[in-house]
Amino acid sequence: PKITYNFLFKFLVIGSAGTGKSCLLHQFIENKFKQDSNHTIGVEFGSRVVNVGGKTVKLQIWDTAGQERFRSVTRSYYRGAAGALLVYDITSRETYNALTNWLTDARTLASPNIVIILCGNKKDLDADREVTFLEASRFAQENELMFLETSALTGENVEEAFLKCARTILNKIESGELDPERMGSGIQYGDASLRQLRQPRGSAAQTKQQCNC
Amino acid sequence: HRLRASGADWRPLCGGTHAALFLKVGEPAKNKQTNLEPHTRPYELQSKYFLSYHSSVADLTTVCVCVCVCVCGTRAKTHTLFLCPVHFPVGMFTPTGTCDIPRCSHFPTSFSLPRSLFSWKPKEPKPAAPSAPGWKLFGKIPLRDNPPKDSRTIQQEFEAKAGPVTGPHLQSQPVRRKNLEFEPLSTTALILENRPAHLPAKSEEEAQRHKQEYDEMVAGAKRRELKEAQKKKQQLKERYRQEESIATAMVIWNNEVLPNWESMRNTRRVKDLWWQGLPPSVRGKVWSLAIGNELNITPELYEIFLSRAKEKWRSFSETSSENETEASLADRESSLDLIKLDISRTFPSLYIFQKGGPYHDLLHSVLGAYTCYRPDVGYVQGMSFIAAVLILNLEEADAFIAFANLLNKPCQMAFFRVDHELMLKYFAAFEVFFDENLPRLFQHFQSNTLTPDLYLIDWIFTLYSKSLPLDVACRVWDVFCRDGEEALFRTGLGILRLYQDVLLQMDFIHIAQFLSRLPDNIPAHTLFNCIASTHMISSNRRWNQVFSALMKDGIKETDRNSSPALRS
């Protein structure tokens, strides 16, 4: 039986190598920590249907490779993303310093209205912390990002990060700030209406009526 | 033989030609004899880490030297183990000088086997091991003696094993049998009982019918059981056939092909034999020869680059704290931290490249030396998998030589330099053959805008060693060494063909998820059949011709044809 949903959002997980992007995704989807983790080469995928503010939203998550060298490849995956988790490792200042580059890429290559949540991962390793919560939250504020410290190991704030991002997108749709009809918004109407992302725009009004909002 | 003692938790026990086994120090085997003295307590080989790997490392000539460490850590003893070609090290040994390899079907061992202490595979019968004197402890076993002796042993054991499956098996494990077989039957037999007194009794006719139904059920159960037994017998037979063909192939490779490499490598017969998969004992050798050494790297040159790398690491670790922020991210990434990080994430389930594992330093050295040898390329994610597979099959310097030469091939260079333009050409060529071989699936992918880069990047960068089970990946490497880059794309099409039916039912995200995490239980045999039925000919043009035609096309052409996902 197919799970129907009202919206489909394209999400990215970006950030430097070894910050725990794939582990965050795994924790979000499987509800457990990925022990024998490989490094991602190119891109990997995950998806999960979540309930946000009474709406069913399917998240289509693109988990990208972190190495600088792959950036020319991963950049091409940004197009049409509605949301992104920008991940750094609280125990590595280097990954924090790289945030500006990632952010520039995301803002220029994805949809201009992309909703980004900054995730300071490995919260469980507080003893090795190199980036304080305060510093990162200031950075988030300056760059208009949401911010959470997460732990893919314990699962703390992992679900919250994805949900918070999805909720913000939904709010923006409802307030009219985001137009799902616009090309490359990274948002599709759900399969409750059997409508596919890449179909022509024409059938939109019809779709809206059909979805069980 | 390589014995590397390092790390606190894990100690290498065995360094066979290309194999390493570990014993978790301080962890006694899970056997029932718990009252053994510390020094005689048996240990378990951590075979679980190798079960998925057995067929690519172990073969008839694998002889392992094991160092056994006692619980208290004060005493170590060396033992020799012969490993089964198929079951690799489902074995254990004790520090008292006896080694037991529970039922590696046909393994003649020169030491006496004690009563089986362990129940790794409790169901497997353990006939007395035939003693076969003349096995050498170190180095290769003389081949002449081996195969005839082996096939006889196989035959005997096969008969001994195949017999019990149908009947006498019952006696050995009555309790188990009862649970599995009789209980359901006895429940079924309730149908024969009379009804309770307060209900109307069964009529004669009804009782007759119940009896008949019961008989049918019993007959059905018997049929199923028989079928099951036949299937098992068939599997066993198939396994012995495989073992024997490995043994035969090994003799041919060693005695005929390798000594006459240049003249024989392109013959039909060798190519056919090659397709069957290289016997693990000659695999490294054949890979080395096939990859070649165009770069003329010598072991001495490797040592030079290695010491340069070590020098770099040393100087970096001394200054790291102050220069941390100044060092350019890319530079750091390419050399140090990322290599370290990725090594721990390379075949993590094997536990041999991780910190404390026997090949950890080795992998580090090979990758480090490469970044000094080719600073223009540096370390790129995916390399650690390639180096790891080579290290599992070759000695250190040879592994480096093969590694550097392999990465120097045009396709690998294009990918590891992340040369977008060129990668697009490869994807475009792949799509030509995709359309040719699997037109329906190709259409389906197109309509879902599922571009080849989404799955091919991982496959090509790691030469399938990340996405396929290691033994299957090694066979893909065999074919890659035989046929070159074309084989990589052909394998990709083979995988798509294998799963065509399921993929046709999926939408974008499910296909993408499926292909970025292939099922663990890919049947090698079926996969290679799918690869074999993938023809790398399109409108009379072979891979090379299609690819160079695409290369000749102007940049405009690329823009029009490029995969949507890679247009940026």
CSV table of N, CA and C in Angstrom, one decimal, chain A residues 55-164:
chain,number,residue,atom,x,y,z
A,55,LYS,N,0.0,18.0,8.1
A,55,LYS,CA,0.3,17.6,6.7
A,55,LYS,C,1.2,16.5,6.6
A,56,THR,N,1.0,15.7,5.6
A,56,THR,CA,2.0,14.6,5.4
A,56,THR,C,3.0,15.0,4.3
A,57,VAL,N,4.2,14.9,4.7
A,57,VAL,CA,5.3,15.4,3.8
A,57,VAL,C,6.3,14.3,3.6
A,58,LYS,N,6.6,14.1,2.3
A,58,LYS,CA,7.6,13.1,2.0
A,58,LYS,C,8.9,13.9,1.8
A,59,LEU,N,9.9,13.5,2.6
A,59,LEU,CA,11.2,14.1,2.4
A,59,LEU,C,12.1,13.2,1.5
A,60,GLN,N,12.6,13.8,0.5
A,60,GLN,CA,13.5,13.1,-0.4
A,60,GLN,C,14.9,13.7,-0.2
A,61,ILE,N,15.7,12.9,0.5
A,61,ILE,CA,17.0,13.5,1.0
A,61,ILE,C,18.2,13.0,0.2
A,62,TRP,N,19.0,14.0,-0.2
A,62,TRP,CA,20.2,13.8,-1.0
A,62,TRP,C,21.4,14.0,-0.1
A,63,ASP,N,22.0,12.9,0.2
A,63,ASP,CA,23.2,13.0,1.1
A,63,ASP,C,24.5,13.0,0.3
A,64,THR,N,25.1,14.1,0.4
A,64,THR,CA,26.2,14.4,-0.5
A,64,THR,C,27.6,14.0,0.0
A,65,ALA,N,28.6,13.8,-0.8
A,65,ALA,CA,30.0,13.6,-0.4
A,65,ALA,C,30.5,14.9,0.2
A,66,GLY,N,31.4,14.7,1.2
A,66,GLY,CA,31.9,15.9,1.8
A,66,GLY,C,33.2,16.4,1.3
A,67,GLN,N,34.0,15.6,0.7
A,67,GLN,CA,35.3,16.0,0.3
A,67,GLN,C,35.3,17.2,-0.7
A,68,GLU,N,36.1,18.2,-0.4
A,68,GLU,CA,36.2,19.4,-1.3
A,68,GLU,C,36.3,19.0,-2.8
A,69,ARG,N,37.0,18.0,-3.1
A,69,ARG,CA,37.3,17.6,-4.5
A,69,ARG,C,36.0,17.2,-5.2
A,70,PHE,N,35.0,16.8,-4.4
A,70,PHE,CA,33.8,16.3,-5.0
A,70,PHE,C,32.8,17.5,-5.2
A,71,ARG,N,33.2,18.6,-4.8
A,71,ARG,CA,32.2,19.7,-4.8
A,71,ARG,C,31.7,20.0,-6.2
A,72,SER,N,32.5,19.9,-7.2
A,72,SER,CA,32.0,20.2,-8.6
A,72,SER,C,30.9,19.2,-8.9
A,73,VAL,N,31.0,18.0,-8.4
A,73,VAL,CA,30.0,17.0,-8.7
A,73,VAL,C,28.7,17.3,-7.8
A,74,THR,N,28.9,17.5,-6.5
A,74,THR,CA,27.8,17.6,-5.6
A,74,THR,C,27.0,18.9,-5.9
A,75,ARG,N,27.7,20.0,-6.4
A,75,ARG,CA,27.1,21.2,-6.7
A,75,ARG,C,25.9,21.0,-7.6
A,76,SER,N,26.1,20.1,-8.5
A,76,SER,CA,25.0,19.9,-9.5
A,76,SER,C,23.7,19.3,-8.9
A,77,TYR,N,23.9,18.8,-7.7
A,77,TYR,CA,22.7,18.2,-7.0
A,77,TYR,C,21.9,19.2,-6.2
A,78,TYR,N,22.4,20.4,-6.2
A,78,TYR,CA,21.7,21.4,-5.3
A,78,TYR,C,20.4,21.9,-5.9
A,79,ARG,N,20.4,21.9,-7.3
A,79,ARG,CA,19.3,22.5,-8.0
A,79,ARG,C,18.0,22.0,-7.5
A,80,GLY,N,17.1,22.9,-7.2
A,80,GLY,CA,15.7,22.5,-6.9
A,80,GLY,C,15.6,21.9,-5.5
A,81,ALA,N,16.5,22.2,-4.6
A,81,ALA,CA,16.3,21.7,-3.2
A,81,ALA,C,15.5,22.7,-2.4
A,82,ALA,N,14.6,22.2,-1.6
A,82,ALA,CA,13.7,23.1,-0.8
A,82,ALA,C,14.3,23.4,0.5
A,83,GLY,N,15.1,22.3,1.0
A,83,GLY,CA,15.7,22.5,2.3
A,83,GLY,C,17.0,21.9,2.4
A,84,ALA,N,17.8,22.3,3.4
A,84,ALA,CA,19.1,21.7,3.5
A,84,ALA,C,19.6,21.6,5.0
A,85,LEU,N,20.2,20.5,5.3
A,85,LEU,CA,20.9,20.5,6.6
A,85,LEU,C,22.4,20.8,6.4
A,86,LEU,N,22.9,21.9,6.9
A,86,LEU,CA,24.3,22.2,6.8
A,86,LEU,C,25.0,21.7,8.0
A,87,VAL,N,25.9,20.8,7.8
A,87,VAL,CA,26.4,20.1,9.0
A,87,VAL,C,27.9,20.4,9.2
A,88,TYR,N,28.2,20.7,10.5
A,88,TYR,CA,29.6,20.8,10.9
A,88,TYR,C,29.8,19.9,12.1
A,89,ASP,N,31.0,19.7,12.5
A,89,ASP,CA,31.4,18.8,13.6
A,89,ASP,C,31.8,19.7,14.8
A,90,ILE,N,31.1,19.7,15.9
A,90,ILE,CA,31.5,20.6,17.0
A,90,ILE,C,32.9,20.4,17.5
A,91,THR,N,33.5,19.2,17.2
A,91,THR,CA,34.8,18.9,17.7
A,91,THR,C,35.9,19.3,16.7
A,92,SER,N,35.5,19.9,15.6
A,92,SER,CA,36.4,20.3,14.6
A,92,SER,C,36.2,21.7,14.0
A,93,ARG,N,37.0,22.6,14.4
A,93,ARG,CA,36.9,24.0,14.0
A,93,ARG,C,37.0,24.1,12.5
A,94,GLU,N,37.8,23.3,11.9
A,94,GLU,CA,38.0,23.3,10.5
A,94,GLU,C,36.7,23.1,9.7
A,95,THR,N,35.9,22.2,10.2
A,95,THR,CA,34.6,22.0,9.5
A,95,THR,C,33.7,23.1,9.7
A,96,TYR,N,33.8,23.8,10.9
A,96,TYR,CA,33.0,25.0,11.1
A,96,TYR,C,33.5,26.2,10.2
A,97,ASN,N,34.8,26.3,10.1
A,97,ASN,CA,35.3,27.4,9.2
A,97,ASN,C,34.9,27.2,7.8
A,98,ALA,N,34.6,26.0,7.4
A,98,ALA,CA,34.2,25.8,6.0
A,98,ALA,C,32.8,26.1,5.7
A,99,LEU,N,32.0,26.4,6.8
A,99,LEU,CA,30.6,26.6,6.6
A,99,LEU,C,30.2,27.7,5.5
A,100,THR,N,31.0,28.8,5.6
A,100,THR,CA,30.7,29.9,4.7
A,100,THR,C,30.7,29.5,3.2
A,101,ASN,N,31.7,28.6,2.9
A,101,ASN,CA,31.7,28.1,1.5
A,101,ASN,C,30.5,27.3,1.1
A,102,TRP,N,30.2,26.4,2.0
A,102,TRP,CA,29.0,25.6,1.8
A,102,TRP,C,27.7,26.4,1.7
A,103,LEU,N,27.7,27.4,2.5
A,103,LEU,CA,26.5,28.3,2.5
A,103,LEU,C,26.3,29.0,1.2
A,104,THR,N,27.5,29.6,0.7
A,104,THR,CA,27.4,30.3,-0.5
A,104,THR,C,26.9,29.4,-1.7
A,105,ASP,N,27.5,28.2,-1.7
A,105,ASP,CA,27.1,27.3,-2.7
A,105,ASP,C,25.6,27.0,-2.7
A,106,ALA,N,25.1,26.7,-1.4
A,106,ALA,CA,23.7,26.4,-1.3
A,106,ALA,C,22.8,27.5,-1.7
A,107,ARG,N,23.2,28.8,-1.3
A,107,ARG,CA,22.3,29.9,-1.6
A,107,ARG,C,22.3,30.2,-3.1
A,108,THR,N,23.5,30.0,-3.7
A,108,THR,CA,23.5,30.4,-5.2
A,108,THR,C,23.0,29.3,-6.1
A,109,LEU,N,23.2,28.1,-5.7
A,109,LEU,CA,22.9,27.0,-6.6
A,109,LEU,C,21.5,26.3,-6.4
A,110,ALA,N,21.1,26.3,-5.2
A,110,ALA,CA,19.7,25.8,-4.9
A,110,ALA,C,18.7,26.9,-5.1
A,111,SER,N,17.5,26.6,-4.8
A,111,SER,CA,16.5,27.7,-5.0
A,111,SER,C,16.8,28.8,-4.0
A,112,PRO,N,16.6,30.0,-4.4
A,112,PRO,CA,17.0,31.2,-3.6
A,112,PRO,C,16.3,31.2,-2.2
A,113,ASN,N,15.2,30.6,-2.2
A,113,ASN,CA,14.4,30.5,-0.9
A,113,ASN,C,14.7,29.3,-0.1
A,114,ILE,N,15.8,28.6,-0.4
A,114,ILE,CA,16.1,27.4,0.3
A,114,ILE,C,16.1,27.6,1.8
A,115,VAL,N,15.5,26.7,2.6
A,115,VAL,CA,15.5,26.8,4.0
A,115,VAL,C,16.6,26.0,4.6
A,116,ILE,N,17.5,26.6,5.3
A,116,ILE,CA,18.7,25.9,5.8
A,116,ILE,C,18.7,25.8,7.3
A,117,ILE,N,19.0,24.6,7.8
A,117,ILE,CA,19.2,24.5,9.2
A,117,ILE,C,20.7,24.1,9.5
A,118,LEU,N,21.3,24.8,10.3
A,118,LEU,CA,22.7,24.5,10.7
A,118,LEU,C,22.7,23.5,11.8
A,119,CYS,N,23.5,22.4,11.6
A,119,CYS,CA,23.5,21.3,12.6
A,119,CYS,C,24.9,21.2,13.1
A,120,GLY,N,25.1,21.4,14.4
A,120,GLY,CA,26.4,21.2,15.0
A,120,GLY,C,26.4,19.7,15.5
A,121,ASN,N,26.9,18.8,14.7
A,121,ASN,CA,26.8,17.4,15.0
A,121,ASN,C,27.9,16.9,16.0
A,122,LYS,N,27.7,15.8,16.5
A,122,LYS,CA,28.6,15.1,17.5
A,122,LYS,C,28.5,15.8,18.9
A,123,LYS,N,27.3,16.2,19.2
A,123,LYS,CA,27.0,16.9,20.4
A,123,LYS,C,27.4,16.0,21.6
A,124,ASP,N,27.4,14.7,21.4
A,124,ASP,CA,27.8,13.7,22.5
A,124,ASP,C,29.2,13.8,22.9
A,125,LEU,N,30.1,14.4,22.0
A,125,LEU,CA,31.5,14.5,22.3
A,125,LEU,C,31.8,15.9,22.9
A,126,ASP,N,31.1,16.2,23.9
A,126,ASP,CA,31.3,17.6,24.4
A,126,ASP,C,32.7,17.8,25.0
A,127,ALA,N,33.3,16.8,25.4
A,127,ALA,CA,34.7,17.0,26.0
A,127,ALA,C,35.7,17.5,24.9
A,128,ASP,N,35.4,17.1,23.7
A,128,ASP,CA,36.4,17.5,22.6
A,128,ASP,C,35.9,18.7,21.8
A,129,ARG,N,35.0,19.4,22.4
A,129,ARG,CA,34.3,20.5,21.7
A,129,ARG,C,35.3,21.6,21.3
A,130,GLU,N,35.3,22.0,20.0
A,130,GLU,CA,36.1,23.1,19.6
A,130,GLU,C,35.3,24.4,19.2
A,131,VAL,N,34.0,24.2,19.0
A,131,VAL,CA,33.1,25.3,18.6
A,131,VAL,C,32.0,25.4,19.7
A,132,THR,N,31.9,26.6,20.3
A,132,THR,CA,30.9,26.7,21.3
A,132,THR,C,29.5,26.9,20.7
A,133,PHE,N,28.5,26.6,21.5
A,133,PHE,CA,27.1,26.8,21.0
A,133,PHE,C,26.9,28.2,20.7
A,134,LEU,N,27.4,29.1,21.6
A,134,LEU,CA,27.1,30.5,21.4
A,134,LEU,C,27.7,31.1,20.1
A,135,GLU,N,28.9,30.7,19.8
A,135,GLU,CA,29.6,31.2,18.6
A,135,GLU,C,28.8,30.7,17.4
A,136,ALA,N,28.4,29.4,17.4
A,136,ALA,CA,27.7,28.9,16.2
A,136,ALA,C,26.3,29.5,16.1
A,137,SER,N,25.7,29.8,17.2
A,137,SER,CA,24.3,30.4,17.1
A,137,SER,C,24.4,31.8,16.6
A,138,ARG,N,25.5,32.5,16.9
A,138,ARG,CA,25.7,33.8,16.4
A,138,ARG,C,25.8,33.8,14.9
A,139,PHE,N,26.6,32.8,14.4
A,139,PHE,CA,26.9,32.6,13.0
A,139,PHE,C,25.5,32.4,12.3
A,140,ALA,N,24.7,31.5,13.0
A,140,ALA,CA,23.4,31.2,12.4
A,140,ALA,C,22.5,32.4,12.3
A,141,GLN,N,22.6,33.2,13.3
A,141,GLN,CA,21.7,34.4,13.3
A,141,GLN,C,22.2,35.4,12.2
A,142,GLU,N,23.5,35.6,12.1
A,142,GLU,CA,24.0,36.5,11.1
A,142,GLU,C,23.6,36.0,9.7
A,143,ASN,N,23.5,34.7,9.5
A,143,ASN,CA,23.3,34.2,8.2
A,143,ASN,C,21.8,33.7,8.0
A,144,GLU,N,21.0,34.1,8.9
A,144,GLU,CA,19.6,33.7,8.8
A,144,GLU,C,19.4,32.2,8.7
A,145,LEU,N,20.0,31.5,9.5
A,145,LEU,CA,19.9,30.0,9.5
A,145,LEU,C,19.2,29.6,10.8
A,146,MET,N,18.5,28.5,10.8
A,146,MET,CA,18.1,27.9,12.0
A,146,MET,C,19.3,27.1,12.6
A,147,PHE,N,19.2,26.8,13.8
A,147,PHE,CA,20.4,26.2,14.4
A,147,PHE,C,20.0,25.1,15.5
A,148,LEU,N,20.7,24.0,15.4
A,148,LEU,CA,20.5,23.0,16.4
A,148,LEU,C,21.8,22.3,16.6
A,149,GLU,N,22.1,21.8,17.8
A,149,GLU,CA,23.2,20.9,18.0
A,149,GLU,C,22.6,19.5,18.0
A,150,THR,N,23.2,18.6,17.3
A,150,THR,CA,22.7,17.3,17.1
A,150,THR,C,23.7,16.2,17.5
A,151,SER,N,23.1,15.0,17.7
A,151,SER,CA,24.0,13.9,17.9
A,151,SER,C,23.4,12.7,17.1
A,152,ALA,N,24.1,12.3,16.1
A,152,ALA,CA,23.7,11.1,15.3
A,152,ALA,C,23.8,9.9,16.1
A,153,LEU,N,24.7,9.9,17.1
A,153,LEU,CA,25.0,8.8,18.0
A,153,LEU,C,23.8,8.5,18.9
A,154,THR,N,23.4,9.5,19.6
A,154,THR,CA,22.3,9.3,20.6
A,154,THR,C,21.0,9.6,20.0
A,155,GLY,N,21.0,10.3,18.8
A,155,GLY,CA,19.7,10.6,18.2
A,155,GLY,C,19.2,12.0,18.6
A,156,GLU,N,19.9,12.6,19.5
A,156,GLU,CA,19.4,13.9,20.1
A,156,GLU,C,19.3,14.9,19.0
A,157,ASN,N,18.1,15.5,18.9
A,157,ASN,CA,17.8,16.6,18.0
A,157,ASN,C,17.9,16.3,16.5
A,158,VAL,N,18.0,15.0,16.2
A,158,VAL,CA,18.1,14.6,14.8
A,158,VAL,C,16.8,14.8,14.0
A,159,GLU,N,15.8,14.1,14.6
A,159,GLU,CA,14.5,14.2,14.0
A,159,GLU,C,14.0,15.7,14.0
A,160,GLU,N,14.3,16.4,15.1
A,160,GLU,CA,13.9,17.8,15.3
A,160,GLU,C,14.5,18.6,14.1
A,161,ALA,N,15.7,18.4,13.8
A,161,ALA,CA,16.4,19.2,12.7
A,161,ALA,C,15.6,19.0,11.4
A,162,PHE,N,15.3,17.8,11.0
A,162,PHE,CA,14.6,17.6,9.8
A,162,PHE,C,13.2,18.2,9.8
A,163,LEU,N,12.5,17.9,11.0
A,163,LEU,CA,11.2,18.4,11.1
A,163,LEU,C,11.1,19.9,11.1
A,164,LYS,N,12.0,20.5,11.8
A,164,LYS,CA,12.0,22.0,11.9
A,164,LYS,C,12.2,22.6,10.6
